[in-house]
mmCIF file of C-alpha atoms and ligand atoms in Angstrom:
data_model
loop_
_atom_site.group_PDB
_atom_site.id
_atom_site.type_symbol
_atom_site.label_atom_id
_atom_site.label_comp_id
_atom_site.label_asym_id
_atom_site.label_seq_id
_atom_site.Cartn_x
_atom_site.Cartn_y
_atom_site.Cartn_z
ATOM 1 C CA MET A 38 127.021 -61.015 -115.739
ATOM 2 C CA SER A 39 124.724 -61.963 -113.011
ATOM 3 C CA GLU A 40 121.985 -59.474 -112.293
ATOM 4 C CA THR A 41 122.986 -57.362 -109.526
ATOM 5 C CA ALA A 42 120.427 -56.208 -106.610
ATOM 6 C CA ALA A 43 120.334 -52.795 -108.140
ATOM 7 C CA SER A 44 119.536 -53.971 -111.595
ATOM 8 C CA ARG A 45 116.681 -55.864 -109.940
ATOM 9 C CA SER A 46 115.211 -53.084 -107.859
ATOM 10 C CA LEU A 47 113.907 -50.913 -110.889
ATOM 11 C CA THR A 48 111.477 -52.266 -113.757
ATOM 12 C CA GLY A 49 111.039 -50.544 -116.927
ATOM 13 C CA ALA A 50 107.486 -49.442 -115.475
ATOM 14 C CA GLN A 51 109.551 -47.493 -112.971
ATOM 15 C CA VAL A 52 111.129 -45.479 -115.354
ATOM 16 C CA GLY A 53 108.438 -44.757 -117.837
ATOM 17 C CA ILE A 54 108.978 -47.654 -120.200
ATOM 18 C CA PRO A 55 106.206 -50.177 -119.146
ATOM 19 C CA PRO A 56 105.830 -53.424 -121.250
ATOM 20 C CA ARG A 57 101.697 -53.339 -121.568
ATOM 21 C CA HIS A 58 99.962 -56.740 -122.404
ATOM 22 C CA ILE A 59 97.219 -55.871 -124.803
ATOM 23 C CA ASP A 60 94.874 -58.735 -125.798
ATOM 24 C CA PHE A 61 93.634 -57.308 -129.223
ATOM 25 C CA LYS A 62 90.668 -58.943 -130.814
ATOM 26 C CA PHE A 63 90.390 -57.992 -134.587
ATOM 27 C CA SER A 64 86.756 -58.353 -135.716
ATOM 28 C CA ARG A 65 86.819 -60.395 -139.157
ATOM 29 C CA GLU A 66 84.569 -57.830 -141.169
ATOM 30 C CA ALA A 67 85.557 -57.865 -144.965
ATOM 31 C CA ASP A 68 85.901 -54.160 -145.025
ATOM 32 C CA ARG A 69 89.065 -54.386 -142.698
ATOM 33 C CA TYR A 70 90.695 -55.408 -145.788
ATOM 34 C CA PHE A 71 92.282 -52.154 -147.297
ATOM 35 C CA PHE A 72 92.081 -50.422 -143.823
ATOM 36 C CA TYR A 73 93.683 -47.370 -145.054
ATOM 37 C CA ASP A 74 91.219 -45.141 -146.961
ATOM 38 C CA ASN A 75 90.104 -48.250 -148.356
ATOM 39 C CA ASN A 76 93.396 -47.503 -150.375
ATOM 40 C CA PRO A 77 95.165 -50.705 -151.539
ATOM 41 C CA LEU A 78 98.725 -48.741 -152.193
ATOM 42 C CA ALA A 79 98.542 -47.225 -148.556
ATOM 43 C CA SER A 80 97.192 -49.853 -146.610
ATOM 44 C CA LEU A 81 99.688 -52.381 -148.292
ATOM 45 C CA LEU A 82 102.491 -50.270 -147.194
ATOM 46 C CA PHE A 83 101.036 -50.811 -143.630
ATOM 47 C CA VAL A 84 100.793 -54.505 -144.228
ATOM 48 C CA VAL A 85 104.632 -54.203 -145.037
ATOM 49 C CA PHE A 86 105.300 -52.369 -142.091
ATOM 50 C CA SER A 87 103.407 -54.926 -139.848
ATOM 51 C CA GLY A 88 105.033 -57.867 -141.717
ATOM 52 C CA ALA A 89 108.388 -56.688 -141.015
ATOM 53 C CA PHE A 90 107.932 -55.435 -137.574
ATOM 54 C CA PRO A 91 108.309 -59.232 -135.583
ATOM 55 C CA PRO A 92 111.582 -59.686 -137.439
ATOM 56 C CA GLY A 93 112.804 -56.296 -137.363
ATOM 57 C CA GLU A 94 112.073 -55.727 -133.426
ATOM 58 C CA ARG A 95 113.925 -59.165 -132.928
ATOM 59 C CA PHE A 96 116.675 -57.453 -134.542
ATOM 60 C CA PHE A 97 116.340 -54.567 -132.606
ATOM 61 C CA MET A 98 116.431 -56.198 -129.142
ATOM 62 C CA GLU A 99 119.318 -58.321 -130.196
ATOM 63 C CA SER A 100 121.524 -55.479 -131.280
ATOM 64 C CA VAL A 101 121.017 -53.830 -127.824
ATOM 65 C CA ARG A 102 121.249 -57.343 -126.026
ATOM 66 C CA ASN A 103 124.453 -57.418 -127.410
ATOM 67 C CA PHE A 104 125.789 -54.533 -125.013
ATOM 68 C CA ARG A 105 123.516 -55.239 -122.147
ATOM 69 C CA ASP A 106 126.733 -56.503 -119.888
ATOM 70 C CA GLN A 107 128.241 -53.068 -120.276
ATOM 71 C CA ILE A 108 125.336 -51.191 -118.822
ATOM 72 C CA GLN A 109 125.803 -50.314 -114.938
ATOM 73 C CA ASP A 110 123.619 -47.344 -114.413
ATOM 74 C CA PRO A 111 120.465 -49.042 -113.177
ATOM 75 C CA VAL A 112 117.954 -46.482 -114.759
ATOM 76 C CA LEU A 113 119.598 -47.254 -118.152
ATOM 77 C CA LYS A 114 119.386 -50.793 -117.289
ATOM 78 C CA ALA A 115 115.669 -50.597 -116.249
ATOM 79 C CA GLN A 116 114.835 -48.622 -119.599
ATOM 80 C CA VAL A 117 116.526 -51.263 -121.629
ATOM 81 C CA SER A 118 114.361 -53.992 -119.851
ATOM 82 C CA GLY A 119 111.221 -51.744 -120.626
ATOM 83 C CA PHE A 120 112.255 -51.561 -124.423
ATOM 84 C CA MET A 121 112.648 -55.217 -124.624
ATOM 85 C CA GLY A 122 109.795 -55.910 -123.239
ATOM 86 C CA GLN A 123 108.020 -53.410 -125.507
ATOM 87 C CA GLU A 124 109.397 -54.611 -128.438
ATOM 88 C CA ALA A 125 108.545 -58.382 -127.549
ATOM 89 C CA LEU A 126 105.222 -57.615 -127.219
ATOM 90 C CA HIS A 127 104.882 -55.312 -130.310
ATOM 91 C CA GLY A 128 105.936 -58.453 -132.123
ATOM 92 C CA ARG A 129 103.603 -60.684 -130.507
ATOM 93 C CA GLU A 130 100.636 -58.313 -131.291
ATOM 94 C CA HIS A 131 101.742 -57.779 -134.805
ATOM 95 C CA GLU A 132 101.834 -61.468 -135.305
ATOM 96 C CA ARG A 133 98.103 -61.669 -134.761
ATOM 97 C CA LEU A 134 97.304 -58.837 -136.915
ATOM 98 C CA ASN A 135 99.079 -60.735 -139.523
ATOM 99 C CA ASP A 136 97.273 -63.640 -139.149
ATOM 100 C CA LEU A 137 94.299 -61.730 -139.751
ATOM 101 C CA PHE A 138 95.779 -60.562 -142.996
ATOM 102 C CA ARG A 139 96.899 -64.055 -143.893
ATOM 103 C CA GLU A 140 93.151 -65.130 -143.213
ATOM 104 C CA ARG A 141 92.387 -62.341 -145.955
ATOM 105 C CA GLY A 142 94.498 -64.082 -148.359
ATOM 106 C CA LEU A 143 97.189 -61.270 -147.803
ATOM 107 C CA ASP A 144 100.665 -62.606 -148.111
ATOM 108 C CA VAL A 145 102.075 -60.991 -145.118
ATOM 109 C CA ASP A 146 105.184 -63.568 -144.856
ATOM 110 C CA LEU A 147 106.319 -62.246 -147.990
ATOM 111 C CA PRO A 148 108.020 -58.621 -146.349
ATOM 112 C CA ALA A 149 108.588 -60.689 -143.587
ATOM 113 C CA ARG A 150 110.775 -62.741 -145.661
ATOM 114 C CA TYR A 151 112.361 -59.974 -147.375
ATOM 115 C CA VAL A 152 113.072 -57.650 -144.583
ATOM 116 C CA ARG A 153 114.867 -60.725 -142.731
ATOM 117 C CA PHE A 154 116.968 -61.329 -145.759
ATOM 118 C CA GLY A 155 117.889 -57.528 -145.472
ATOM 119 C CA LEU A 156 118.425 -57.807 -141.769
ATOM 120 C CA ARG A 157 120.652 -61.014 -142.237
ATOM 121 C CA GLN A 158 123.002 -58.834 -144.349
ATOM 122 C CA LEU A 159 123.453 -56.489 -141.443
ATOM 123 C CA GLU A 160 124.382 -59.231 -139.204
ATOM 124 C CA ARG A 161 127.359 -59.575 -141.221
ATOM 125 C CA PHE A 162 128.716 -56.342 -139.936
ATOM 126 C CA SER A 163 130.087 -55.515 -136.275
ATOM 127 C CA PRO A 164 127.698 -55.553 -133.217
ATOM 128 C CA ARG A 165 128.485 -51.979 -133.163
ATOM 129 C CA LEU A 166 127.238 -51.041 -136.553
ATOM 130 C CA GLN A 167 124.235 -53.195 -135.857
ATOM 131 C CA LEU A 168 123.233 -51.116 -132.829
ATOM 132 C CA ALA A 169 123.774 -48.000 -134.987
ATOM 133 C CA CYS A 170 121.469 -49.342 -137.803
ATOM 134 C CA THR A 171 118.913 -49.897 -134.798
ATOM 135 C CA THR A 172 119.198 -46.568 -133.725
ATOM 136 C CA MET A 173 118.637 -45.203 -137.196
ATOM 137 C CA MET A 174 115.385 -47.616 -137.636
ATOM 138 C CA GLU A 175 114.005 -46.547 -134.171
ATOM 139 C CA HIS A 176 114.463 -42.799 -135.160
ATOM 140 C CA PHE A 177 112.480 -43.563 -138.372
ATOM 141 C CA THR A 178 110.092 -45.479 -136.300
ATOM 142 C CA ALA A 179 109.565 -42.761 -133.298
ATOM 143 C CA HIS A 180 108.799 -40.349 -136.575
ATOM 144 C CA LEU A 181 106.559 -42.800 -137.893
ATOM 145 C CA ALA A 182 105.059 -43.245 -134.476
ATOM 146 C CA GLU A 183 104.377 -39.107 -134.050
ATOM 147 C CA GLN A 184 102.920 -39.192 -137.328
ATOM 148 C CA TRP A 185 100.376 -41.966 -136.291
ATOM 149 C CA LEU A 186 99.472 -40.134 -133.220
ATOM 150 C CA THR A 187 99.000 -36.349 -134.838
ATOM 151 C CA ASN A 188 97.863 -36.918 -138.449
ATOM 152 C CA GLN A 189 94.458 -36.111 -138.899
ATOM 153 C CA ALA A 190 94.127 -37.392 -142.275
ATOM 154 C CA LEU A 191 95.396 -40.839 -141.147
ATOM 155 C CA THR A 192 92.811 -40.974 -138.047
ATOM 156 C CA ASP A 193 90.075 -39.545 -140.239
ATOM 157 C CA SER A 194 90.452 -42.332 -142.926
ATOM 158 C CA SER A 195 91.597 -45.388 -141.327
ATOM 159 C CA ASP A 196 89.850 -48.218 -139.788
ATOM 160 C CA PRO A 197 89.068 -47.262 -136.297
ATOM 161 C CA GLU A 198 89.491 -51.088 -134.949
ATOM 162 C CA MET A 199 92.864 -51.018 -136.846
ATOM 163 C CA LEU A 200 94.399 -47.898 -135.479
ATOM 164 C CA LYS A 201 94.091 -48.955 -131.926
ATOM 165 C CA LEU A 202 96.891 -51.321 -132.171
ATOM 166 C CA TRP A 203 98.969 -48.687 -134.117
ATOM 167 C CA TYR A 204 98.045 -46.285 -131.714
ATOM 168 C CA TRP A 205 99.366 -48.405 -128.737
ATOM 169 C CA HIS A 206 102.536 -49.472 -130.514
ATOM 170 C CA ALA A 207 103.210 -45.736 -131.552
ATOM 171 C CA LEU A 208 102.720 -44.573 -128.139
ATOM 172 C CA GLU A 209 105.312 -46.903 -126.968
ATOM 173 C CA GLU A 210 107.978 -46.168 -129.632
ATOM 174 C CA LEU A 211 108.017 -42.588 -128.341
ATOM 175 C CA GLU A 212 108.229 -43.943 -124.732
ATOM 176 C CA HIS A 213 111.598 -45.946 -125.380
ATOM 177 C CA LYS A 214 112.664 -43.803 -128.628
ATOM 178 C CA SER A 215 115.810 -42.856 -126.719
ATOM 179 C CA VAL A 216 117.007 -46.212 -125.211
ATOM 180 C CA ALA A 217 118.807 -47.921 -127.969
ATOM 181 C CA TYR A 218 120.722 -44.516 -128.921
ATOM 182 C CA ASP A 219 121.771 -44.065 -124.819
ATOM 183 C CA VAL A 220 123.172 -47.556 -125.378
ATOM 184 C CA PHE A 221 124.813 -46.577 -128.373
ATOM 185 C CA GLU A 222 126.288 -43.383 -126.545
ATOM 186 C CA LEU A 223 127.686 -45.487 -123.599
ATOM 187 C CA ILE A 224 129.655 -47.467 -125.936
ATOM 188 C CA GLY A 225 131.127 -44.429 -127.751
ATOM 189 C CA GLY A 226 128.925 -44.679 -130.637
ATOM 190 C CA THR A 227 130.206 -42.282 -133.163
ATOM 191 C CA GLN A 228 128.645 -39.880 -136.124
ATOM 192 C CA LYS A 229 130.868 -41.880 -138.828
ATOM 193 C CA GLU A 230 128.993 -44.998 -137.378
ATOM 194 C CA ARG A 231 125.547 -43.299 -137.666
ATOM 195 C CA LYS A 232 126.530 -42.318 -141.439
ATOM 196 C CA GLN A 233 127.580 -45.813 -142.141
ATOM 197 C CA ALA A 234 124.343 -47.155 -140.546
ATOM 198 C CA GLY A 235 122.735 -44.745 -142.989
ATOM 199 C CA TRP A 236 124.227 -46.654 -145.805
ATOM 200 C CA LEU A 237 123.899 -50.299 -144.631
ATOM 201 C CA VAL A 238 120.042 -49.604 -144.230
ATOM 202 C CA GLY A 239 119.642 -47.909 -147.371
ATOM 203 C CA LEU A 240 121.186 -50.458 -148.952
ATOM 204 C CA PHE A 241 119.760 -53.635 -147.385
ATOM 205 C CA VAL A 242 116.681 -52.652 -145.399
ATOM 206 C CA MET A 243 114.840 -50.170 -147.605
ATOM 207 C CA PRO A 244 115.066 -52.009 -150.708
ATOM 208 C CA ALA A 245 113.684 -55.170 -148.930
ATOM 209 C CA VAL A 246 110.373 -52.833 -147.777
ATOM 210 C CA VAL A 247 109.933 -51.469 -151.306
ATOM 211 C CA ALA A 248 110.254 -54.579 -153.224
ATOM 212 C CA ALA A 249 107.950 -56.301 -150.692
ATOM 213 C CA TRP A 250 105.447 -53.600 -151.137
ATOM 214 C CA LEU A 251 105.702 -53.776 -154.694
ATOM 215 C CA ARG A 252 105.494 -57.676 -154.907
ATOM 216 C CA LEU A 253 102.262 -57.477 -152.835
ATOM 217 C CA LEU A 254 100.786 -54.665 -155.005
ATOM 218 C CA ILE A 255 101.133 -56.810 -158.127
ATOM 219 C CA LYS A 256 99.663 -60.242 -156.078
ATOM 220 C CA GLU A 257 96.733 -58.136 -155.236
ATOM 221 C CA GLY A 258 96.169 -57.023 -158.580
ATOM 222 C CA GLN A 259 96.674 -53.387 -157.943
ATOM 223 C CA LEU A 260 99.734 -52.277 -159.708
ATOM 224 C CA PHE A 261 97.983 -50.656 -162.526
ATOM 225 C CA ASN A 262 94.951 -49.260 -160.498
ATOM 226 C CA ARG A 263 96.348 -46.194 -161.420
ATOM 227 C CA ALA A 264 93.531 -43.653 -160.199
ATOM 228 C CA GLU A 265 93.995 -45.175 -156.633
ATOM 229 C CA ASN A 266 97.673 -45.661 -156.583
ATOM 230 C CA ARG A 267 97.794 -41.915 -157.471
ATOM 231 C CA ARG A 268 95.588 -41.332 -154.733
ATOM 232 C CA GLY A 269 97.478 -43.676 -152.238
ATOM 233 C CA TYR A 270 100.647 -41.893 -153.333
ATOM 234 C CA ARG A 271 99.435 -38.545 -152.358
ATOM 235 C CA ALA A 272 98.421 -39.692 -149.298
ATOM 236 C CA LEU A 273 101.791 -40.944 -148.226
ATOM 237 C CA PHE A 274 104.048 -38.720 -150.034
ATOM 238 C CA GLY A 275 102.335 -35.664 -150.729
ATOM 239 C CA ARG A 276 102.736 -32.458 -149.226
ATOM 240 C CA GLY A 277 102.281 -32.883 -145.189
ATOM 241 C CA ALA A 278 101.452 -36.419 -145.713
ATOM 242 C CA LEU A 279 102.413 -39.029 -143.670
ATOM 243 C CA ILE A 280 105.580 -40.674 -145.165
ATOM 244 C CA SER A 281 106.672 -37.260 -146.076
ATOM 245 C CA ASN A 282 106.618 -35.804 -142.660
ATOM 246 C CA VAL A 283 108.743 -38.907 -141.644
ATOM 247 C CA LEU A 284 111.453 -38.457 -144.358
ATOM 248 C CA ARG A 285 111.681 -35.158 -143.786
ATOM 249 C CA HIS A 286 113.211 -35.873 -140.104
ATOM 250 C CA MET A 287 115.613 -38.348 -141.095
ATOM 251 C CA PRO A 288 118.684 -35.976 -141.958
ATOM 252 C CA LYS A 289 118.859 -34.947 -138.501
ATOM 253 C CA PHE A 290 119.909 -38.334 -137.531
ATOM 254 C CA TRP A 291 123.355 -37.602 -139.260
ATOM 255 C CA ARG A 292 123.950 -34.405 -137.264
ATOM 256 C CA ARG A 293 126.991 -34.191 -135.005
ATOM 257 C CA GLN A 294 124.778 -33.525 -131.901
ATOM 258 C CA PHE A 295 121.806 -35.807 -132.528
ATOM 259 C CA HIS A 296 119.919 -37.302 -129.851
ATOM 260 C CA PRO A 297 116.245 -38.768 -129.918
ATOM 261 C CA ARG A 298 115.084 -36.605 -127.032
ATOM 262 C CA GLN A 299 115.179 -33.690 -129.234
ATOM 263 C CA GLN A 300 112.125 -34.813 -130.594
ATOM 264 C CA GLN A 301 109.819 -33.318 -127.831
ATOM 265 C CA THR A 302 106.942 -35.684 -127.336
ATOM 266 C CA GLN A 303 106.132 -35.772 -123.758
ATOM 267 C CA ALA A 304 103.012 -33.662 -123.980
ATOM 268 C CA LEU A 305 101.892 -36.162 -126.545
ATOM 269 C CA GLU A 306 102.970 -39.196 -125.162
ATOM 270 C CA GLU A 307 100.976 -38.085 -121.714
ATOM 271 C CA ALA A 308 97.731 -36.930 -123.744
ATOM 272 C CA TRP A 309 97.779 -40.647 -125.398
ATOM 273 C CA ARG A 310 98.569 -42.521 -122.067
ATOM 274 C CA THR A 311 95.517 -40.933 -120.814
ATOM 275 C CA ARG A 312 93.478 -41.360 -123.947
ATOM 276 C CA LEU A 313 94.346 -45.130 -123.994
ATOM 277 C CA PHE A 314 94.931 -46.083 -120.601
ATOM 278 C CA GLY A 315 93.316 -43.636 -118.312
ATOM 279 C CA PRO A 316 90.361 -44.427 -116.363
ATOM 280 C CA GLN A 317 88.143 -44.078 -119.654
ATOM 281 C CA GLY A 318 90.800 -45.290 -121.760
ATOM 282 C CA GLU A 319 90.073 -46.766 -125.150
ATOM 283 C CA LEU A 320 92.262 -49.886 -124.450
ATOM 284 C CA ILE A 321 91.544 -50.222 -120.835
ATOM 285 C CA ASP A 322 89.144 -53.230 -121.837
ATOM 286 C CA VAL A 323 92.008 -55.180 -123.378
ATOM 287 C CA TYR A 324 94.769 -54.067 -121.094
ATOM 288 C CA ARG A 325 95.694 -56.997 -119.158
ATOM 289 C CA ASN A 326 98.829 -56.038 -116.532
ATOM 290 C CA PRO A 327 97.753 -52.305 -115.894
ATOM 291 C CA ALA A 328 98.878 -52.753 -111.995
ATOM 292 C CA LYS A 329 102.197 -54.054 -112.845
ATOM 293 C CA ALA A 330 102.613 -51.606 -115.909
ATOM 294 C CA ALA A 331 101.911 -48.576 -113.279
ATOM 295 C CA GLY A 332 105.113 -49.784 -111.670
HETATM 296 FE FE1 LIG B 218 107.959 -51.658 -131.640
HETATM 297 FE FE1 LIG B 219 111.062 -49.211 -131.091
#
């Protein structure tokens, strides 16, 4: 379908989802290797995430693109454009970070390979189910993002340079957290399909993530580093810890009346937009398209 005048009249930025071109420059200091609290187990999980994001976000974009022609509402169309732009740029910047990991000898291609294999299995199912899987993974990502922006333990113990990329990514995940779901609703997506998505992601994507994490831990010679692994496990899965806080929100995805906007993050987003991109913003010096992103 050709683009109508209405669809051209709104951009992602005008509906609050601006694709921001950020030009991260990572310093090459050796101590940036295990950037989360100098702990291998916890740091390697984020290496796995970073490796998985480029193929994962491509899958998200494709699964939404399959239904783009059915969208008539100019606002949703613009939100989808913003979503596509943001996810594409996340993939690009994570590739840059992944280059840094490669330079450090970390096999960040391993999680990418494993997760790509898992996603290829999802592609055997209908485009509707693929979109349902995307909405589930976006729900996970949105809660992970909220943790990145609020979890003090994480902020206190992580490498500040590295955090900047995750902050930017997290903010934008919250800005576009409803888009894939709104498209899913538009095509009449059901609770049953959301439940099926739970099985599919649980069967094909989660094992890929866990297997990649374990393989990296083995490759780094850290599998039997018991004291550090206990400490890392507590930092991720202990009470009130980062991943525990994400997982406890997952069951909401299968509620009948679920919608991503029930995760109320507007005030948090506003605060972080100012902190990162305001006049004195922490990322203002590496932010390449502020005029365009302002709408
Ligand atoms: Fe993303
Ligand atoms: Fe996303």
